[in-house]
XYZ file of C-alpha atoms in Angstrom:
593
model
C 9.414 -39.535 -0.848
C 7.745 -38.625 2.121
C 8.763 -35.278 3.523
C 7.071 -31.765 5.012
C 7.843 -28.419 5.044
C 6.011 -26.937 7.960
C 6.181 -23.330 9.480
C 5.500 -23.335 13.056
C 6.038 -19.500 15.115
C 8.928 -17.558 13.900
C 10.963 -20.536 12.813
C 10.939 -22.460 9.724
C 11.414 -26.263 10.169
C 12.004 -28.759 7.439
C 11.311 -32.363 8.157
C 12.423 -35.024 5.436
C 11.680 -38.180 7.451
C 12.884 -36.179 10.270
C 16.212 -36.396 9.046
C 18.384 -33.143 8.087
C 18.926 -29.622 9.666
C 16.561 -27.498 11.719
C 16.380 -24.337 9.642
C 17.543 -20.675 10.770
C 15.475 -18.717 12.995
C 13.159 -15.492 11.280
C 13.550 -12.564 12.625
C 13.773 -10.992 9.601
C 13.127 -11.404 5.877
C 15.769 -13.292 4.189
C 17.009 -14.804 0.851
C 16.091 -18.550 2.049
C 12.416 -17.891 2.359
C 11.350 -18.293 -0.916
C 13.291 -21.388 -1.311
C 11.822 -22.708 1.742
C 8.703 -21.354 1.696
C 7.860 -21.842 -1.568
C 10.198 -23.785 -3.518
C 10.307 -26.922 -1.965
C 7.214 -27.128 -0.940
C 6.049 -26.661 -4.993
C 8.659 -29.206 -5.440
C 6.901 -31.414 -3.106
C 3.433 -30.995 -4.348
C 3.644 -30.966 -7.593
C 6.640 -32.778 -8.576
C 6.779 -36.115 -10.124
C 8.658 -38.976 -7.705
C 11.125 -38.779 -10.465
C 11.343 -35.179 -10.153
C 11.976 -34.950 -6.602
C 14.195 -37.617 -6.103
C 16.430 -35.489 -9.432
C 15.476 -31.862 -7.793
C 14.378 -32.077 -4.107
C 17.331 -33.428 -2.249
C 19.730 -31.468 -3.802
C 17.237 -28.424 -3.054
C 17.145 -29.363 0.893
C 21.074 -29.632 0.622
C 21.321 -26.464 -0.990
C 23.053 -27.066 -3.426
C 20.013 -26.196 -5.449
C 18.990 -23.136 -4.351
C 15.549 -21.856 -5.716
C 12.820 -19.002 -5.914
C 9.419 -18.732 -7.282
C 8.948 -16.504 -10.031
C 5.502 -15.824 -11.090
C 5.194 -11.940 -10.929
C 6.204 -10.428 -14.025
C 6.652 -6.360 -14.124
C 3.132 -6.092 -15.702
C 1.104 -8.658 -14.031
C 0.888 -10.061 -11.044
C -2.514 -11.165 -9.764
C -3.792 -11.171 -13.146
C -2.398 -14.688 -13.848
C -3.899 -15.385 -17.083
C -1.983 -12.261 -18.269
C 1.290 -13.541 -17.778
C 3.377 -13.192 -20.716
C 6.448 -15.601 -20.251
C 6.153 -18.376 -23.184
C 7.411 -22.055 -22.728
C 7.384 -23.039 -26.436
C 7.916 -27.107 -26.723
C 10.449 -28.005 -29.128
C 9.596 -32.177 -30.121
C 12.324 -32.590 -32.026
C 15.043 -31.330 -29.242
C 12.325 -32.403 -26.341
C 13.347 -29.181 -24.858
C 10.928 -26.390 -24.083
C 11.893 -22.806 -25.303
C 11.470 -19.995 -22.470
C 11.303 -16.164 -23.461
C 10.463 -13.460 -21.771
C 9.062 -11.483 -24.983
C 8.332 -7.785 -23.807
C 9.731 -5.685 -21.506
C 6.179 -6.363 -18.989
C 6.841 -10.073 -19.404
C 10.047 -9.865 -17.216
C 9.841 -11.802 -13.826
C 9.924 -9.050 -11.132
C 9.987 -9.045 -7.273
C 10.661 -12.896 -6.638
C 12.488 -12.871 -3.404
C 16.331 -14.452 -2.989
C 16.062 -14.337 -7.165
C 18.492 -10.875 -7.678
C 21.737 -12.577 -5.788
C 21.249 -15.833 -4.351
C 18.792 -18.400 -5.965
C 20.331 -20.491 -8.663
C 17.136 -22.111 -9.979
C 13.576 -21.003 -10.174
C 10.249 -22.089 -10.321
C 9.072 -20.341 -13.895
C 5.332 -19.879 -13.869
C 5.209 -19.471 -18.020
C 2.292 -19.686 -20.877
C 2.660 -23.166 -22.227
C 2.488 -23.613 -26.139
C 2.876 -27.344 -27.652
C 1.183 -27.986 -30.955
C 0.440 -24.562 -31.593
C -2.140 -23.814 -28.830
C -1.326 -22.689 -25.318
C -2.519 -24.460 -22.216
C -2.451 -21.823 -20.082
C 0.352 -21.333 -17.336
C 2.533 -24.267 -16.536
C 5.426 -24.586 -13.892
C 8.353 -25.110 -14.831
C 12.282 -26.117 -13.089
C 14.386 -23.615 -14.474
C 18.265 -23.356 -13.872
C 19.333 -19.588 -14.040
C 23.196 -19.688 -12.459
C 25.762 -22.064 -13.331
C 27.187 -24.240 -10.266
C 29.942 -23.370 -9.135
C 30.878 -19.924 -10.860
C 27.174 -18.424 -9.866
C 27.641 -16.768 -13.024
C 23.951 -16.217 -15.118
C 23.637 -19.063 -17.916
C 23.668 -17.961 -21.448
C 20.452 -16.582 -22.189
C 19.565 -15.454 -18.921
C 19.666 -12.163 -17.525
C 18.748 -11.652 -13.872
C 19.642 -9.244 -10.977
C 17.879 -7.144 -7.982
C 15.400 -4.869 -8.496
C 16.640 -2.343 -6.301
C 15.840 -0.586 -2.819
C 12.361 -1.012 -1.391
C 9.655 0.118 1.297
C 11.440 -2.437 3.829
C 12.849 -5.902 3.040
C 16.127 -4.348 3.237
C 17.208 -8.108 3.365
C 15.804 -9.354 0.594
C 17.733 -9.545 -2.992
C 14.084 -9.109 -5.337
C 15.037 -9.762 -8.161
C 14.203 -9.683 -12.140
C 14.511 -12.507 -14.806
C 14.659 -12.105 -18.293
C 14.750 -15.098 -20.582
C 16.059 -15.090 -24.191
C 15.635 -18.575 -25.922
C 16.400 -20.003 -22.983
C 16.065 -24.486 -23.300
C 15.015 -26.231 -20.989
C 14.309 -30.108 -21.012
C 10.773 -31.263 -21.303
C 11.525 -33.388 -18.227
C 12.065 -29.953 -16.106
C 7.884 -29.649 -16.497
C 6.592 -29.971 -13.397
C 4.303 -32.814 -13.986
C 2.846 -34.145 -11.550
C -0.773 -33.014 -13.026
C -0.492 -31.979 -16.278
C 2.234 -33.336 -18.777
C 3.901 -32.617 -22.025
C 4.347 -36.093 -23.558
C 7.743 -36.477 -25.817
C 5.597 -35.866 -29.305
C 4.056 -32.531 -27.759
C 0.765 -33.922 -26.703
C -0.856 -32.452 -23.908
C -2.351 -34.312 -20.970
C -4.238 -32.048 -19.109
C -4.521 -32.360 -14.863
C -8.001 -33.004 -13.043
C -8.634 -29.467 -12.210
C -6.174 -26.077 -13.497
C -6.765 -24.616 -9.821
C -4.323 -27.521 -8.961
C -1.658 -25.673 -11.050
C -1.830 -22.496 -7.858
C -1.236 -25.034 -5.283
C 1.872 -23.247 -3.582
C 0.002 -19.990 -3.450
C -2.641 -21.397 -1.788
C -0.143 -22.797 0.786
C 1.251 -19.727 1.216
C -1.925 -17.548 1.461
C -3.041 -20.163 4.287
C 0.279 -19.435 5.971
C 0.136 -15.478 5.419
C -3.123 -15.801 7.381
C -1.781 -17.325 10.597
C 1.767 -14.266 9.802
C -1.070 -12.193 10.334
C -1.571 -13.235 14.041
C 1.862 -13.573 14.539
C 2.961 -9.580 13.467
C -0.022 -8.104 14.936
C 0.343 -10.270 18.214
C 4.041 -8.769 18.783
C 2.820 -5.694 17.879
C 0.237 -5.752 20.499
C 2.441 -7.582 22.907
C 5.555 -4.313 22.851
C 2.473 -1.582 22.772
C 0.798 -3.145 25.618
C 3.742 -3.622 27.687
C 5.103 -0.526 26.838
C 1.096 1.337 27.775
C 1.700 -0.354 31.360
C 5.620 1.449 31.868
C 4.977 4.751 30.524
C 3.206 6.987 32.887
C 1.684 10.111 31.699
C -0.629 13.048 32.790
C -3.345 13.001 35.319
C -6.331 11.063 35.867
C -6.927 13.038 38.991
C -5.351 15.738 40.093
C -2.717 15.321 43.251
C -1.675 12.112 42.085
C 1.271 10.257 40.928
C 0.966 9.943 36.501
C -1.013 6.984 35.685
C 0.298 4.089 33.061
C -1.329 5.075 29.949
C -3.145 1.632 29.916
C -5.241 3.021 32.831
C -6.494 5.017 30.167
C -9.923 4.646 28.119
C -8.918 5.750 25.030
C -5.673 3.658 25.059
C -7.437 0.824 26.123
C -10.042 1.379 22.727
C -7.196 1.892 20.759
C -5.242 -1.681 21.822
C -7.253 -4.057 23.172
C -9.609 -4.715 20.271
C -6.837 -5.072 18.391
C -5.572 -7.528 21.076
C -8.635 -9.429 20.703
C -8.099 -9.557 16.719
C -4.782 -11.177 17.504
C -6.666 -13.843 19.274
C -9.136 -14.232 17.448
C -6.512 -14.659 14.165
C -4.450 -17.056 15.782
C -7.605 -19.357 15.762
C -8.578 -18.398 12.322
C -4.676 -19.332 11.332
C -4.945 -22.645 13.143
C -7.858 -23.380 11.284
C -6.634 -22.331 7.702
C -3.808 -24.624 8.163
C -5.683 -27.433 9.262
C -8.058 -27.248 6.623
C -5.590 -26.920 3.650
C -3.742 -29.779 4.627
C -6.997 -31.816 5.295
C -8.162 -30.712 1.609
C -4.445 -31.244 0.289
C -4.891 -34.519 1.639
C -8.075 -35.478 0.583
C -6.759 -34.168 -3.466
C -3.896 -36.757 -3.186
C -6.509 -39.043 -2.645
C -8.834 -38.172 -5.796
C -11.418 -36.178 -3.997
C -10.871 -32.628 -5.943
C -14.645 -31.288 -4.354
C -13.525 -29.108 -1.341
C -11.077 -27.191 -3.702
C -12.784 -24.308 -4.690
C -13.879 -23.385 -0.998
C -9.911 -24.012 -0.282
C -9.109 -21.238 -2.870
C -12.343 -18.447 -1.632
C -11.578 -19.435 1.960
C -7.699 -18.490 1.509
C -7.672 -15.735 -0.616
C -10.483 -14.000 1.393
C -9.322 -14.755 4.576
C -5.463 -13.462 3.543
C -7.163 -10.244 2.100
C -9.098 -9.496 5.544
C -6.304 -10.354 8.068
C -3.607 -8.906 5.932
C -5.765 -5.502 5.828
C -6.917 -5.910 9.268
C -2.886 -6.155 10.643
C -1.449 -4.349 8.649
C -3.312 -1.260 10.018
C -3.532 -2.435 13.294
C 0.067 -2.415 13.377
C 0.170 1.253 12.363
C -2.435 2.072 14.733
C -0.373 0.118 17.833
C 3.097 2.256 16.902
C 1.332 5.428 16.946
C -0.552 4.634 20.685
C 3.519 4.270 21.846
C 3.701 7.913 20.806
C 7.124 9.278 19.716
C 9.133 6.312 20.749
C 6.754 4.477 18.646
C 8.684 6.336 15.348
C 12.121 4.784 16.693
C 13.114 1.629 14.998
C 14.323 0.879 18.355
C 10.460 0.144 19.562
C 10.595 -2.647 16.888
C 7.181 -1.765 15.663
C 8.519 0.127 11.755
C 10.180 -3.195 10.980
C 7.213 -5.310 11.658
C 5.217 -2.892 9.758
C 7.841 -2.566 6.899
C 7.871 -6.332 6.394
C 4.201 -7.084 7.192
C 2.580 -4.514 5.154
C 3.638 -6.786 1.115
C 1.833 -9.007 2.151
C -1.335 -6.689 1.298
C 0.181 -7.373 -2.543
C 2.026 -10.067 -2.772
C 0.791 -13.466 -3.037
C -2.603 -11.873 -4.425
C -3.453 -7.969 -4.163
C -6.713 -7.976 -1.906
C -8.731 -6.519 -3.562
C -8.931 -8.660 -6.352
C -8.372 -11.640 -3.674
C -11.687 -10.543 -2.691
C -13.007 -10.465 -5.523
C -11.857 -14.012 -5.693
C -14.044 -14.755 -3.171
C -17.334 -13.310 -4.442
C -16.862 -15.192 -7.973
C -17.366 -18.564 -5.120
C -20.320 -16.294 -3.068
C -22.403 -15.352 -5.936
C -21.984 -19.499 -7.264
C -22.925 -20.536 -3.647
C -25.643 -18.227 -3.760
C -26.949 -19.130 -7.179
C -26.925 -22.920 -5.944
C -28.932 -22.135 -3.483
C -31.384 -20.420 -5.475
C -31.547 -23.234 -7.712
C -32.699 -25.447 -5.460
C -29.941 -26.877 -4.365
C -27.597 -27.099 -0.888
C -24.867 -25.597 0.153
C -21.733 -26.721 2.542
C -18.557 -25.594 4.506
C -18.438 -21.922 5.264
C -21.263 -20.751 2.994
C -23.553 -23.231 4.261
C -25.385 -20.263 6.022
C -27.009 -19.281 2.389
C -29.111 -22.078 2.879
C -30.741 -20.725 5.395
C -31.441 -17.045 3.542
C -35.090 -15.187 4.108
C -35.973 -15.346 0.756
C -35.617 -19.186 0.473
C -38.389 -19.457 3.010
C -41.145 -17.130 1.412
C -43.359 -17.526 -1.210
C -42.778 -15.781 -4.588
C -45.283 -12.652 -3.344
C -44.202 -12.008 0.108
C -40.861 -9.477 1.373
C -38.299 -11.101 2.738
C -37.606 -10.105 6.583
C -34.650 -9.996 8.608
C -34.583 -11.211 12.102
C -33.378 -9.611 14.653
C -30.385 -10.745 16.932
C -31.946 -11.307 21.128
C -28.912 -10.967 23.409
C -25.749 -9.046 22.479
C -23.613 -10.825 25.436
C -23.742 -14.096 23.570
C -21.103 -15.549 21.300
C -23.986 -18.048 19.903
C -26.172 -14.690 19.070
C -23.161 -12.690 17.555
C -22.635 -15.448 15.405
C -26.094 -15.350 14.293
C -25.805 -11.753 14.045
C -22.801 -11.795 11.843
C -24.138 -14.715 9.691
C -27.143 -12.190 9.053
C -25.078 -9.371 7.959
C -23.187 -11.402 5.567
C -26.301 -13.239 4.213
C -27.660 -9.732 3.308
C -24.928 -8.299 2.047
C -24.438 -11.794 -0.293
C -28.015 -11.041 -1.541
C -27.479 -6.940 -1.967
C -24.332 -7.901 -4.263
C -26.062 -11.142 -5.627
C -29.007 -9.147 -6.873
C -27.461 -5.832 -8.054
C -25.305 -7.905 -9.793
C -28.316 -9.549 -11.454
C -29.366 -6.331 -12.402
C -26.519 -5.190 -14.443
C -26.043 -8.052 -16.175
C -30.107 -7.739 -17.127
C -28.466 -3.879 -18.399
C -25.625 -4.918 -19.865
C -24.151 -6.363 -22.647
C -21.279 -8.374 -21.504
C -20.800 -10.065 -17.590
C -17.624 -9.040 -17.307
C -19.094 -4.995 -17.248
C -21.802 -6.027 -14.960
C -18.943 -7.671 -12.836
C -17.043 -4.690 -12.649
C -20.163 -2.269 -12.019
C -21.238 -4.342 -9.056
C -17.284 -4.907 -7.563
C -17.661 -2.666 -4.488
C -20.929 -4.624 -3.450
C -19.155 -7.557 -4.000
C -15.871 -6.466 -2.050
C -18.286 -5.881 1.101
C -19.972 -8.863 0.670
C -16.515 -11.221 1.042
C -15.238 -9.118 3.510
C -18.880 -9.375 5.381
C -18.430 -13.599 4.839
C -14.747 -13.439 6.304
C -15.804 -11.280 9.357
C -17.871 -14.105 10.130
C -16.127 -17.042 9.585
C -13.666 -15.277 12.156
C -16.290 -14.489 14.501
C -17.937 -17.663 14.412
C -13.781 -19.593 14.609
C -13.289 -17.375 17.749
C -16.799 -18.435 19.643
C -16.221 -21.546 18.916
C -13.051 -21.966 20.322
C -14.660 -21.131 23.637
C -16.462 -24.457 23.715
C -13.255 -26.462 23.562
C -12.063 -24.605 26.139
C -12.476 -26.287 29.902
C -10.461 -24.259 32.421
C -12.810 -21.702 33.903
C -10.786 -19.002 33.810
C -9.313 -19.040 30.806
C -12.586 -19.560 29.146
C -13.704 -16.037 31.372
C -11.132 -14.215 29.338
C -11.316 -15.566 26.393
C -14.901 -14.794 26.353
C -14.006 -11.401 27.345
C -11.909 -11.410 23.979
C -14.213 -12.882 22.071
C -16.883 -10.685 22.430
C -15.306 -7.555 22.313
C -13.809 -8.687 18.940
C -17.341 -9.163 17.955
C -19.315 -6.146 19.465
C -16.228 -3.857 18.638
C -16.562 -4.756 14.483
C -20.530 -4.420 14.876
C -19.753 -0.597 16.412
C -17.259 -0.233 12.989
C -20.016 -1.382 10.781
C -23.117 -0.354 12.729
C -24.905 0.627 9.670
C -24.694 -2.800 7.975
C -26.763 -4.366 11.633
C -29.164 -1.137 11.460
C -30.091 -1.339 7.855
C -31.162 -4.988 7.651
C -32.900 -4.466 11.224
C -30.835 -7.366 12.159
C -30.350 -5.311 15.567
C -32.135 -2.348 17.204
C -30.797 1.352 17.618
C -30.854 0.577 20.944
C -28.833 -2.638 20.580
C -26.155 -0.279 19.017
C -26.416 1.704 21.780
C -25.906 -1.026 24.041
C -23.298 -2.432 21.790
C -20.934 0.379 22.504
C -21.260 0.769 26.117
C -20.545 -2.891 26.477
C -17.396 -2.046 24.407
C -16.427 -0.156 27.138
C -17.094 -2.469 29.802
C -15.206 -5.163 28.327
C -12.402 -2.672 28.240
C -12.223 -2.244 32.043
C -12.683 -6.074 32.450
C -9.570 -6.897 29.953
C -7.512 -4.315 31.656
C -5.919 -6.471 34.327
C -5.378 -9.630 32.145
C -3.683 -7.452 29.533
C 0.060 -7.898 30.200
C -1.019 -11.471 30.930
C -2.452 -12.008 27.303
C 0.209 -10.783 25.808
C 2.894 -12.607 27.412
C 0.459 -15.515 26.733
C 1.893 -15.259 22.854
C 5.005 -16.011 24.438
C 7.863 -13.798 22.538
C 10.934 -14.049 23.182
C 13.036 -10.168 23.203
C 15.167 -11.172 20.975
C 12.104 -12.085 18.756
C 10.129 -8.883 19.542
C 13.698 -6.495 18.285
C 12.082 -4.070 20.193
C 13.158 -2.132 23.629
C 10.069 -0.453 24.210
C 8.062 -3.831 24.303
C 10.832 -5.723 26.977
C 10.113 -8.829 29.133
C 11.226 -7.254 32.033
C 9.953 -3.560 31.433
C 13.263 -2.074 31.792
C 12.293 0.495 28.820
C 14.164 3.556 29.811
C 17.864 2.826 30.346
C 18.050 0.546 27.929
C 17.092 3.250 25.593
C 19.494 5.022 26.302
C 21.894 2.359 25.875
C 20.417 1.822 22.502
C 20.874 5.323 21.378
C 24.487 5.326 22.513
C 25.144 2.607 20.414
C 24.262 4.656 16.824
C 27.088 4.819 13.830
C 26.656 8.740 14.560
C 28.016 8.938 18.258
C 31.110 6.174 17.385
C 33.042 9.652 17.977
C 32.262 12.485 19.719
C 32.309 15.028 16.852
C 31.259 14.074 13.925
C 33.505 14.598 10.624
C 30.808 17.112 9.492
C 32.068 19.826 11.747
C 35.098 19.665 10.791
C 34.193 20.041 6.943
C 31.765 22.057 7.163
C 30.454 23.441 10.590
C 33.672 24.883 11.593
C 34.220 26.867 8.984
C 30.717 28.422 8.685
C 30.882 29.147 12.564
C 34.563 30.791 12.015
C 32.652 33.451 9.973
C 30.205 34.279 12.284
């Protein structure tokens, strides 16, 4: 079967063949996503052709409807401690699912509390006595027709959260529960009829749909931080407050510095993420591809690249958002700016699909190998290919390594360089500390642990520059004059504005001067005043539609005010014009008085 599930914008599409229905718009969370987002495309990648053509169709009809259910209420990045059992049964050829301790239940799986009438089970398979490690399995949970839970399934919704008000997260608790060996997911690894065990080319290929979705959650980055910047922007040009000079009519708050520092490098980020998105995607599917031809070798860059890129734009948006609701001020705390609900709905994705910390961590485990390769004598490729070029691979055994320093500031090329610098040093600092412990220590896993903030900074120093070094790229396949003028303009003050936030990291390795600093931050500033009359521009550029945006403080057509008011008019709390409080309880206390 050849089909796609693609997510382009704020719409999901489906594509079997380019057959079948355009799916429903996003505006919000919903009870589909999972089963869309995740769901079929697991189905698709790691199904058999035999287990599509039984599962997938019915799936894209919905009359399957399915969730993902990895998390369990005690683990969830840890995925080796996942507790859920698949037990194979050869005489029945059915494989026994429990969830054996009150941790092991699934927990948080969206569209699983109310909707979803299969799942996904990500359980510890055990055939012949020894377990293989997590498996995925097809696992029916409702019965057609009725909804009702199957015997020997317990399931429901976990309750109110932070946001996701429209989202039924949901537990699963299995008891016994059979399942046919066919319902494996096999398309790797297999369970033969006897219980024998055929085990797939790599076990990374078993986390396949996360890494889809982390390569998606990348590009949601740019999307949420690019309305957010798109309703603060508009809404900095249509408020005017104060007095730049005295005798004169209230500027728009855009006119001033500080609100200008406080958006537009965060306008730049969105820019500079919607490139780093584009790319993500391309490259998983170009390594997806290349796996369903045999060729398993760019797969463990695929997983560092992901998870490290998700942590750092997740972290980078979701405070950015904050940070562009509080420069609208007080309106900025009314849901009807829009800006709570993208926060609210943006901010999981620091957790889910991989907490980021531990995502970064993911990330250093494929640094320090990188870097240990190249110590050994050998090269590296992709993004780490920049370790080949290290200080201390170019000395002899007696001399001090040195760091050079970065020329011209007001080049992309030499920011690049600059970046590449800062996270070659800050590889080596984590490489070598980490060398250190383990020298101390008796076990790696202590030295690991003893030398994690080092290694946090050094993957977040490697993503900074594989977005820096996206962004300046870009610039070269860009022809029209002006557009390349302000994209420039972007581009570098994404770059000089993160080497201001990290100045220490350029000064220590004498990678650039005090005075470069120095310069650094007053070229900050003039970028500032050359982005401010292309602002509105760029963020129209992302091209959101209102009813996309929710919000009336970031409108097309800047008619913020009255439609405010409208807005407010419309709340449950003026549908009369005195409330039933007074009557039961204000009244009576005034009546006193």
């Amino acid at each position: 079967m050849a089909a796609s599930v693609q997510t382009t914008g704020d719409h999901w599409h489906l594509r079997p063949d380019g057959t079948g229905p355009r799916f429903v718009q996003r505006g919000h969370p919903g009870p589909l996503d999972l089963h869309v987002g995740m769901f079929l495309p697991t189905l698709l990648h790691q199904a058999t052709e035999e287990q599509q053509e039984r599962f997938f169709m019915p799936a894209w009809n919905f009359k399957i409807i399915g969730t993902y259910a990895q998390t369990e209420m005690g683990h969830g990045t840890h995925l080796r401690g996942l507790e859920t059992t698949a037990t194979y049964d050869p005489a029945t050829q059915e494989f026994i699912l429990n969830s054996p301790t009150v941790t092991s239940i699934k927990w948080w799986p969206g569209g699983l509390g109310k909707t979803s009438n299969h799942a996904i089970v990500l359980a510890q398979l055990i055939t012949q006595g020894k377990c293989y490690g997590l498996h995925a399995f097809i696992v029916p949970i409702r019965e057609q027709g009725t909804h009702k839970p199957l015997p020997g399934i317990t399931v429901g919704d976990i309750g109110p959260k932070f946001g996701y008000d429209e989202m039924d997260n949901g537990y699963l608790k299995m008891d016994n529960y059979r399942i046919p060996r066919e319902n494996m997911l096999m398309k790797y690894a297999q369970v033969k009829p006897d219980g024998s065990y055929v085990k797939p080319l790599s076990n990374k290929l078993t986390y396949g749909t996360m890494v889809f979705i982390r390569s998606f959650l990348v590009g949601e980055a740019a999307r949420c931080l690019s309305k957010a910047c798109t309703i603060a922007i508009r809404y900095s040009a249509v408020r005017h407050q104060s007095e730049l000079r005295p005798d004169e009519p209230e500027p728009q708050i855009l006119d001033y510095q500080t609100q200008q520092y406080k958006l537009f490098p965060f306008l730049a980020t969105a820019y500079a993420f919607q490139f780093v998105g584009a790319y993500t995607k391309e490259t998983y599917h170009r390594i997806n591809e290349n796996i369903r031809q045999g060729d398993l070798s760019g797969l463990p860059e695929l997983h560092a690249l992901t998870a490290g890129l998700k942590a750092f734009t997740s972290w980078t948006a979701n405070a950015a958002i904050e940070a562009c609701r509080m420069a609208c001020g007080g309106h900025g705390y009314s849901h009807c700016s829009g800006l709570p609900n993208i926060y609210v709905n943006f901010t999981p994705t620091c957790t889910f699909e991989g907490e980021n910390t531990v995502m970064m961590l993911q990330t250093a485990r494929f640094l320090m190998k990188s870097y240990n390769q190249v110590h050994s004598g050998k090269l590296v490729y992709g993004t780490v290919s920049y370790l080949n070029d290290l200080p201390s691979q170019r000395i002899q055994p007696q001399q001090v390594a040195a760091w050079p320093t970065v020329a011209d500031i007001n080049s992309p090329d030499s920011l690049i360089e600059a970046y590449k610098l800062r996270a070659s040093r800050l590889v080596e600092i984590a490489a070598k500390n980490l060398q250190t412990e383990m020298s101390h220590r008796k076990s790696k896993e202590t030295a690991w642990n003893l030398t994690s903030i080092d290694l946090v900074r050094a993957s977040e120093a490697h993503c900074h520059y594989v977005v820096v070094k996206l962004f300046a790229e870009k610039l070269h396949q860009i022809q029209e004059r002006s557009i390349h003028a302000v994209l420039r303009n972007l581009c570098l003050l994404y770059a000089l504005y993160g080497i201001s936030q990290n100045s220490g990291d350029f000064l220590q390795g004498s990678i650039l001067t005090e005075a470069q600093v120095t310069h650094v931050n007053e070229r900050v500033k003039e970028l500032l005043m050359a982005i401010r009359p292309e602002a509105v521009a760029l963020v129209d550029a992302f091209d959101f539609q209102d009813v996309t945006l929710g919000s009336v403080l970031g409108r097309y057509d800047g008619n913020v005010y009255e439609n405010m008011f409208e807005w407010a008019k419309k709340s449950p709390l003026n549908k009369t014009e005195v409330h039933e409080s007074y009557h039961k309880h204000l009244k009576s206390l005034q009546s006193k008085l």
